[in-house]
CSV table of N, CA and C in Angstrom, one decimal:
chain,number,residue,atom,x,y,z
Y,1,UNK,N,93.8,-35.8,-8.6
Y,1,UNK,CA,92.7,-36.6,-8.3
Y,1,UNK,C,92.0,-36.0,-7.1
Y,2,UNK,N,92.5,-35.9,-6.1
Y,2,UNK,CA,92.2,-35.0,-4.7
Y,2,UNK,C,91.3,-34.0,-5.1
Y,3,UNK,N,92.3,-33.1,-6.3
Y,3,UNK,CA,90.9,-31.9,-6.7
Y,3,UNK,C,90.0,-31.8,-7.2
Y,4,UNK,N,90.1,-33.1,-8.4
Y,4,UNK,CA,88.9,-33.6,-8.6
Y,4,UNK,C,87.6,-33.9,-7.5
Y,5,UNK,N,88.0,-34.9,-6.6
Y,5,UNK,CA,87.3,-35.6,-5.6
Y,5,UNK,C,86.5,-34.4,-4.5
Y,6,UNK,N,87.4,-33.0,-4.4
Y,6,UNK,CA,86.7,-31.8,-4.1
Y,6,UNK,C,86.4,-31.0,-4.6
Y,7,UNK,N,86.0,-31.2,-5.9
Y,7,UNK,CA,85.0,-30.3,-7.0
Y,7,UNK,C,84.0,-31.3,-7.0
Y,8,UNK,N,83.9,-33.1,-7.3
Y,8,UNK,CA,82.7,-33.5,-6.7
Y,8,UNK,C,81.9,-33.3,-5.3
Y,9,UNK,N,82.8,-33.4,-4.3
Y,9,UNK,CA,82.5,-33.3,-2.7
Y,9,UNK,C,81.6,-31.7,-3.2
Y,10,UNK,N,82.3,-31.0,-3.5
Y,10,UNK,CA,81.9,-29.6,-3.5
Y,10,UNK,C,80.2,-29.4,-4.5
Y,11,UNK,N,80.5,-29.6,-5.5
Y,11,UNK,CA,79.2,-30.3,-6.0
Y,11,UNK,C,78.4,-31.0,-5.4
Y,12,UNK,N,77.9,-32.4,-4.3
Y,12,UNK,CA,77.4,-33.2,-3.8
Y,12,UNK,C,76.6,-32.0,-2.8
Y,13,UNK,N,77.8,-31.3,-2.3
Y,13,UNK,CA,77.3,-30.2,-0.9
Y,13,UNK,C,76.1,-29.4,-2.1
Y,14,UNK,N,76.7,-28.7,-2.9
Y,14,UNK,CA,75.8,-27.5,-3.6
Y,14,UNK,C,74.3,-28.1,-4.2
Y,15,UNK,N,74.5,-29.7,-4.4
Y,15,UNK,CA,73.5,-30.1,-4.7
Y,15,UNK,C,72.4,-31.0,-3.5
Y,16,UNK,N,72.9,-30.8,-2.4
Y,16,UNK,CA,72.2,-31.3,-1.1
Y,16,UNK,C,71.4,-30.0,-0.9
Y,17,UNK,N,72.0,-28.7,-0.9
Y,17,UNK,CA,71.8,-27.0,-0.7
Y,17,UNK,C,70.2,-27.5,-1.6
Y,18,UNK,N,71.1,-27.0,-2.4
Y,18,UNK,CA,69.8,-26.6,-3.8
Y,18,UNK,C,68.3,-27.7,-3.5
Y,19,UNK,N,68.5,-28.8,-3.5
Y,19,UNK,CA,67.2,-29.8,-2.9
Y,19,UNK,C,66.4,-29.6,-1.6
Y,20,UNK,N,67.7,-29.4,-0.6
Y,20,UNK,CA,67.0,-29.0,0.9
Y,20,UNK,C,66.0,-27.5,0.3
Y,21,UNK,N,66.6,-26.5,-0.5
Y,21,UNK,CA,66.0,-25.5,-0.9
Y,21,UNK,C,64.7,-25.2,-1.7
Y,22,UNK,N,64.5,-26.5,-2.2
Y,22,UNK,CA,63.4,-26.6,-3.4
Y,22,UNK,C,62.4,-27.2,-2.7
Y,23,UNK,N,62.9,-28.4,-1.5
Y,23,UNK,CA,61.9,-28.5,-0.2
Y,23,UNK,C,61.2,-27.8,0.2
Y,24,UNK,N,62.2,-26.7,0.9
Y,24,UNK,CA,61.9,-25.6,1.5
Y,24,UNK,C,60.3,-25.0,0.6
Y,25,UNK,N,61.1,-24.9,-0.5
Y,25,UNK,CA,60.2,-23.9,-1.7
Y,25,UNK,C,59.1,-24.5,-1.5
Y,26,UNK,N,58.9,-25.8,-2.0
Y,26,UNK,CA,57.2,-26.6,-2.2
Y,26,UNK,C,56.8,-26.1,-0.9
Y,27,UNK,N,57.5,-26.6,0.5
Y,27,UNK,CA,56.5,-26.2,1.5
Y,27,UNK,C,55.8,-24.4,1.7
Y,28,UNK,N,57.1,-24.0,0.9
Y,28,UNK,CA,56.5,-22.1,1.1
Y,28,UNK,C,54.9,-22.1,0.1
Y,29,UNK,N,55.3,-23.0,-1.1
Y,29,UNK,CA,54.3,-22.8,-1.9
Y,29,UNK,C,53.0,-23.5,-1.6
Y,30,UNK,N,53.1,-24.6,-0.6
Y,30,UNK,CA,52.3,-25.4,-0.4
Y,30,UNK,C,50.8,-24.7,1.1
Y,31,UNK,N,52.0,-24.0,1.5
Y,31,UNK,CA,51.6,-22.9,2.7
Y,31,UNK,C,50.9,-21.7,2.0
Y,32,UNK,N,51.5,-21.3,1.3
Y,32,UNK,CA,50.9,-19.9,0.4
Y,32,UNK,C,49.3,-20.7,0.1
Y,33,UNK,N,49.8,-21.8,-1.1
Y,33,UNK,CA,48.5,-21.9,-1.6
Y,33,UNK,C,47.5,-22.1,-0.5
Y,34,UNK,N,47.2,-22.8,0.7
Y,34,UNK,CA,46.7,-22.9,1.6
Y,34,UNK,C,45.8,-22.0,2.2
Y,35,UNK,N,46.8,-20.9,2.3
Y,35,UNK,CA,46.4,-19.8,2.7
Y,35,UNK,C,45.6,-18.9,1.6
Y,36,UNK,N,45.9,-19.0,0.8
Y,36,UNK,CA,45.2,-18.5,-0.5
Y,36,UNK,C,43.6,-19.0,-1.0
Y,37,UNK,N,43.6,-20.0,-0.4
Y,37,UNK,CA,42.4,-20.9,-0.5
Y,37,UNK,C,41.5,-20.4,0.7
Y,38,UNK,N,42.4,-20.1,1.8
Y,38,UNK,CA,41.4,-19.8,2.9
Y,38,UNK,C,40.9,-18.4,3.0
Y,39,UNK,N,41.8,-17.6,2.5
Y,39,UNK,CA,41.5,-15.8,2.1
Y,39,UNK,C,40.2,-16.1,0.7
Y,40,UNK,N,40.3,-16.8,0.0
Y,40,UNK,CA,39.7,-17.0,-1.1
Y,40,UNK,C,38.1,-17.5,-0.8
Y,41,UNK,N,38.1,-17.9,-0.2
Y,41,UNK,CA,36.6,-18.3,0.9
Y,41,UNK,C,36.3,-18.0,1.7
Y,42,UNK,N,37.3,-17.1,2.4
Y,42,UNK,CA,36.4,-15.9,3.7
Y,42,UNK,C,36.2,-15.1,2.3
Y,43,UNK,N,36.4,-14.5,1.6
Y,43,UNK,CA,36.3,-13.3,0.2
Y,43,UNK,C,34.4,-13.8,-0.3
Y,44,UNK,N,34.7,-14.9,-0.4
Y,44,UNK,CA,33.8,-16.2,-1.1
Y,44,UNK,C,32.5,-16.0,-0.3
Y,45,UNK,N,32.5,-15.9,1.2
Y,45,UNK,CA,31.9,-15.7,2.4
Y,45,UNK,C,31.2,-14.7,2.2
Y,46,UNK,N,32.3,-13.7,2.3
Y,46,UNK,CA,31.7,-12.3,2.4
Y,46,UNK,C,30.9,-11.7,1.5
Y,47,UNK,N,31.4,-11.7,-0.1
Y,47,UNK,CA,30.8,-11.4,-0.9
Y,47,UNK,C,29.5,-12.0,-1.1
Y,48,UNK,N,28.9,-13.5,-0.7
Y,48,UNK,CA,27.5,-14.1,-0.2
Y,48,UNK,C,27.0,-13.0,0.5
Y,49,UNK,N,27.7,-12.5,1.7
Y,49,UNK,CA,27.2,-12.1,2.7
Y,49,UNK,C,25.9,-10.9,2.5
Y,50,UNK,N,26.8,-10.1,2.0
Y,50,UNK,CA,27.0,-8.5,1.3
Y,50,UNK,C,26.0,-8.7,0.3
Y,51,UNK,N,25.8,-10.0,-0.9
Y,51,UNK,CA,25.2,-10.3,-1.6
Y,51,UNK,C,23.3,-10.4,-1.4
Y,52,UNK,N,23.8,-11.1,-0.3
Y,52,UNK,CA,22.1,-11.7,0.4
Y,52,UNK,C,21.8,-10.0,1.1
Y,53,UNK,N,22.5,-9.3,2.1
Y,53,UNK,CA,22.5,-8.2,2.1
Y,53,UNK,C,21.3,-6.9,1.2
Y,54,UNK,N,22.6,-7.1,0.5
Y,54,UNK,CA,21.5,-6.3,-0.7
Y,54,UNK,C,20.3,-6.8,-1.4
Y,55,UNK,N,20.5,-7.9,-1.4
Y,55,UNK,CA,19.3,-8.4,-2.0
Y,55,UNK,C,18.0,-8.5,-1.0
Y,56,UNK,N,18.3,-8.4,0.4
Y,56,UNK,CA,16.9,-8.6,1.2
Y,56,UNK,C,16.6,-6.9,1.2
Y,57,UNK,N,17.9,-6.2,1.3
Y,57,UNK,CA,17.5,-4.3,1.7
Y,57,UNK,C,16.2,-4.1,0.2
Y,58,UNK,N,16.9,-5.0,-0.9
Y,58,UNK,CA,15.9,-4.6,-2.2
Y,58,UNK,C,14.8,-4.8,-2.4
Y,59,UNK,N,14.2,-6.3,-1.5
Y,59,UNK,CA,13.5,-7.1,-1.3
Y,59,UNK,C,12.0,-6.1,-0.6
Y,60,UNK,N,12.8,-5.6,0.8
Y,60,UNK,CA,12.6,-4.5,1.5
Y,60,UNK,C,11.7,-3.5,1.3
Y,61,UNK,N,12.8,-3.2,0.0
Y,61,UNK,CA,12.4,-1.8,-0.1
Y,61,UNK,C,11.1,-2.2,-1.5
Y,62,UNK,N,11.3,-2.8,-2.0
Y,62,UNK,CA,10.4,-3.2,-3.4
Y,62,UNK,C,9.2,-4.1,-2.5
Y,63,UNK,N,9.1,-4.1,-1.1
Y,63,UNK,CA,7.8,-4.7,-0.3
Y,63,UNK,C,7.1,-3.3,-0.1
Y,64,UNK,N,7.9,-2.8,0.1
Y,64,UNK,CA,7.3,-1.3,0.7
Y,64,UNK,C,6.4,-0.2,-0.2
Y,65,UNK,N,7.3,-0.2,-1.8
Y,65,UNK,CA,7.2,0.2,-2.4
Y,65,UNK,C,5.7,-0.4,-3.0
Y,66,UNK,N,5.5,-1.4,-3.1
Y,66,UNK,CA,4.3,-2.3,-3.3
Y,66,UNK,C,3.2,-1.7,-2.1
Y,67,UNK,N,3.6,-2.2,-0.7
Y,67,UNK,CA,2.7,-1.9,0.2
Y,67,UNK,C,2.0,-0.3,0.3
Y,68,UNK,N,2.9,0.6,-0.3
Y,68,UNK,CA,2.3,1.9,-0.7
Y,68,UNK,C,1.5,2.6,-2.0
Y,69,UNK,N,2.0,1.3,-3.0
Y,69,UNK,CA,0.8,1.8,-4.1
Y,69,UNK,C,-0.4,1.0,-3.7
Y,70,UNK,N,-0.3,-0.3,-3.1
Y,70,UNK,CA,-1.8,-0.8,-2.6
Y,70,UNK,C,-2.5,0.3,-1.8
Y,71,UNK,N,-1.5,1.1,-0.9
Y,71,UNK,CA,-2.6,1.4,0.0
Y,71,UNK,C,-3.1,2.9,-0.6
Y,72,UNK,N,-2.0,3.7,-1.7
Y,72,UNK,CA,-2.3,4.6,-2.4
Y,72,UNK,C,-4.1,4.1,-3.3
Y,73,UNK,N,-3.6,3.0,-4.1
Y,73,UNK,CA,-5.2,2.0,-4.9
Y,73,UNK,C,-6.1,2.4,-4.0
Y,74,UNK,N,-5.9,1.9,-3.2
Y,74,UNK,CA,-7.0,1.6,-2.3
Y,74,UNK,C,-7.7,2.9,-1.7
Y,75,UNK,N,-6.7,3.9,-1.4
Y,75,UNK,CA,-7.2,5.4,-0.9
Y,75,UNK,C,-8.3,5.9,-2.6
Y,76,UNK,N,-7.2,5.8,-3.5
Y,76,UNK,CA,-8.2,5.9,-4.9
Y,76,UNK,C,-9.4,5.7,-5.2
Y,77,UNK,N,-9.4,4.5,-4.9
Y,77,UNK,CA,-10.6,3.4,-5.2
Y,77,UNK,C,-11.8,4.0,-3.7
Y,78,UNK,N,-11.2,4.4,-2.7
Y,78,UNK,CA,-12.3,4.7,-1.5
Y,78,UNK,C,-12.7,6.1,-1.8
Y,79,UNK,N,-11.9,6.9,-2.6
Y,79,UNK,CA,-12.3,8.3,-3.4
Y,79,UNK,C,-13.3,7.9,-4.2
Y,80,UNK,N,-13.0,7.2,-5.1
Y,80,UNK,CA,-14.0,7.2,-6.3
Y,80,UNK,C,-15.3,6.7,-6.0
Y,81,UNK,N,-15.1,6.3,-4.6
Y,81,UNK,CA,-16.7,5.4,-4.4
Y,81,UNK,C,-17.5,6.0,-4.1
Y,82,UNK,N,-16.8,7.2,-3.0
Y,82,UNK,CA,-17.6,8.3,-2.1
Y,82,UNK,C,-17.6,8.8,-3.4
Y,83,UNK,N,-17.3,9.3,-4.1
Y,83,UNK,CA,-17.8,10.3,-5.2
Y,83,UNK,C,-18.6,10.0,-6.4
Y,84,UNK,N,-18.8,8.5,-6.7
Y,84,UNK,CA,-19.9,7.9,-7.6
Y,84,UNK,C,-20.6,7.8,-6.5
Y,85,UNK,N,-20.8,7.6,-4.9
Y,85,UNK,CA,-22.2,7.8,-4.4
Y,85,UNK,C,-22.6,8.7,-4.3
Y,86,UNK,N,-21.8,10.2,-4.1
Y,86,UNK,CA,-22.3,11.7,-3.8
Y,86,UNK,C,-23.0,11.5,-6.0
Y,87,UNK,N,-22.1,11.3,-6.3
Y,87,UNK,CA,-23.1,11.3,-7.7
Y,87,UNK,C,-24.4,10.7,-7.7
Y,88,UNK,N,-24.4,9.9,-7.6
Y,88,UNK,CA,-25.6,8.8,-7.7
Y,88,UNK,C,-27.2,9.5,-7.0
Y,89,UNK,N,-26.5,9.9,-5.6
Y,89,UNK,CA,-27.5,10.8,-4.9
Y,89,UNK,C,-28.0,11.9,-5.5
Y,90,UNK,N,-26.8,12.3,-5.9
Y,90,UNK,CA,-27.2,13.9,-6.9
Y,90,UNK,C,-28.4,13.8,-8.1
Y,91,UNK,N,-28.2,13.0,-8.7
Y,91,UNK,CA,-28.8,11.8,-10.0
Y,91,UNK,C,-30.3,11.5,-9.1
Y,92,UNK,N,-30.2,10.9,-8.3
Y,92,UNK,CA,-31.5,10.8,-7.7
Y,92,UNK,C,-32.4,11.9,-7.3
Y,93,UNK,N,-31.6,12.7,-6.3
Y,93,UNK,CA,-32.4,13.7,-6.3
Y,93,UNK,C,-32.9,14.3,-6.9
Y,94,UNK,N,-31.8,14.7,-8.1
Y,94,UNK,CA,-32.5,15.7,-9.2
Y,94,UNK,C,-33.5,14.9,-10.1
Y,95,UNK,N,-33.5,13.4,-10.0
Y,95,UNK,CA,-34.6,12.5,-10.7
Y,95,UNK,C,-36.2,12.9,-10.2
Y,96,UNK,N,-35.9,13.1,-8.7
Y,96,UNK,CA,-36.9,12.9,-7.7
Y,96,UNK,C,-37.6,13.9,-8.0
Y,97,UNK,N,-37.1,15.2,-8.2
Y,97,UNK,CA,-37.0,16.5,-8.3
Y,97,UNK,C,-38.1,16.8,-10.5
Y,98,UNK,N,-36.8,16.3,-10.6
Y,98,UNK,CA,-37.7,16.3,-12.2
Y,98,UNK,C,-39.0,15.2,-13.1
Y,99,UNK,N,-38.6,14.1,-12.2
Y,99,UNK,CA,-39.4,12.8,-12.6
Y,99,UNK,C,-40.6,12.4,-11.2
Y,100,UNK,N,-41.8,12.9,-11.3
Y,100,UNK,CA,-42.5,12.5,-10.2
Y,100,UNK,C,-42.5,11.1,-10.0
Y,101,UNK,N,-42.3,10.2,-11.3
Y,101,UNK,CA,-42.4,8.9,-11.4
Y,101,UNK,C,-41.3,8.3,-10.9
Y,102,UNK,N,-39.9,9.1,-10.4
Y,102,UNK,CA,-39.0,8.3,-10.2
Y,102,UNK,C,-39.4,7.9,-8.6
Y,103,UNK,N,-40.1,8.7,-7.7
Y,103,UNK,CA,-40.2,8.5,-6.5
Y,103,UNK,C,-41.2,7.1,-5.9
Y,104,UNK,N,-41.8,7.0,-7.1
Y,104,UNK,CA,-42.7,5.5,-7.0
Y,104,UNK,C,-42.4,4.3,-7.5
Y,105,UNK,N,-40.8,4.6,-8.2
Y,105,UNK,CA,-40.1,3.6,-8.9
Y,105,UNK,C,-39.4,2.6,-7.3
Y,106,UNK,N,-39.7,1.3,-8.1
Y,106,UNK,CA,-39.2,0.1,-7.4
Y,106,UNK,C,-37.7,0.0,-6.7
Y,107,UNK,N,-37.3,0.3,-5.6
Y,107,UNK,CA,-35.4,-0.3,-5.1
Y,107,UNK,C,-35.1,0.8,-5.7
Y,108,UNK,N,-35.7,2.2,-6.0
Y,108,UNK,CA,-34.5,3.4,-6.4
Y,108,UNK,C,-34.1,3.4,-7.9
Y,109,UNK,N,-35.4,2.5,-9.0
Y,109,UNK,CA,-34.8,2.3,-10.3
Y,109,UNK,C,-35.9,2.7,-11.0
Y,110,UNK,N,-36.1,3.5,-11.8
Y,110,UNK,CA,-37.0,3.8,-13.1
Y,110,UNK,C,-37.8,2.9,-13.7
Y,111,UNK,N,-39.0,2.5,-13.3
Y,111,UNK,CA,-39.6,1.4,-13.9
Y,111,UNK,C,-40.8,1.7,-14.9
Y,112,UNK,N,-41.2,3.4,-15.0
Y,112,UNK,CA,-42.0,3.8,-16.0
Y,112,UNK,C,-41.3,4.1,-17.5
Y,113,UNK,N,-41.8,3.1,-18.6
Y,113,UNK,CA,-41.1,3.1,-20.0
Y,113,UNK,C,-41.4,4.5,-20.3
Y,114,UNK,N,-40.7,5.5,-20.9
Y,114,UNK,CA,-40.7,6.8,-21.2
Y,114,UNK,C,-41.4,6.5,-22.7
Y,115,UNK,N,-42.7,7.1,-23.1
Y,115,UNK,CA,-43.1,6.8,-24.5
Y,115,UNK,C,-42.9,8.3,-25.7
């Protein structure tokens, strides 16, 4: 009976071990996950970070990229004006030149009906 009563005793101890240990365990796992949540949201953080990042450098660059074909348009558009008025002049003069009537025409416009 004795050895019986110290294979229970002996059992009671192995089974106090094993619980104090499974304790243990939840708390390691309860600490991991914790920590895992908090690495998981600086990550969470960062990648926002790096996210917004790129997206303003793109932002940036696609402002810029805009602000230079405006101002390319605009160089275009200030070409073509000087050179429809060097035309226009040309056009006149040589009107002035070939059409005595154009020089008596009204604002610079041809007002004799050609018959």
């Amino acid at each position: 009976m004795a050895n019986t009563q110290s294979k229970i005793d002996s059992l009671e101890e192995q089974i106090s071990k094993l619980v104090d240990e499974n304790d243990k365990l939840k708390r390691d796992k309860a600490e991991f996950s914790a920590k895992e949540a908090e690495q998981s949201t600086k990550e969470s953080a960062e990648n926002t970070k790096l996210r917004d990042t790129k997206l303003n450098e793109g932002n940036a660059k696609r402002d810029a990229e805009i602000s230079k074909i405006a101002k390319l348009n605009f160089q275009q558009l200030k070409q073509i004006a000087i050179w429809l008025l060097i035309e226009i002049d040309k056009f006149t003069f040589e009107n002035k030149l070939y059409f005595p009537e154009f020089n008596n025409s009204c604002n610079g416009t041809l007002t004799h009906k050609l018959h």
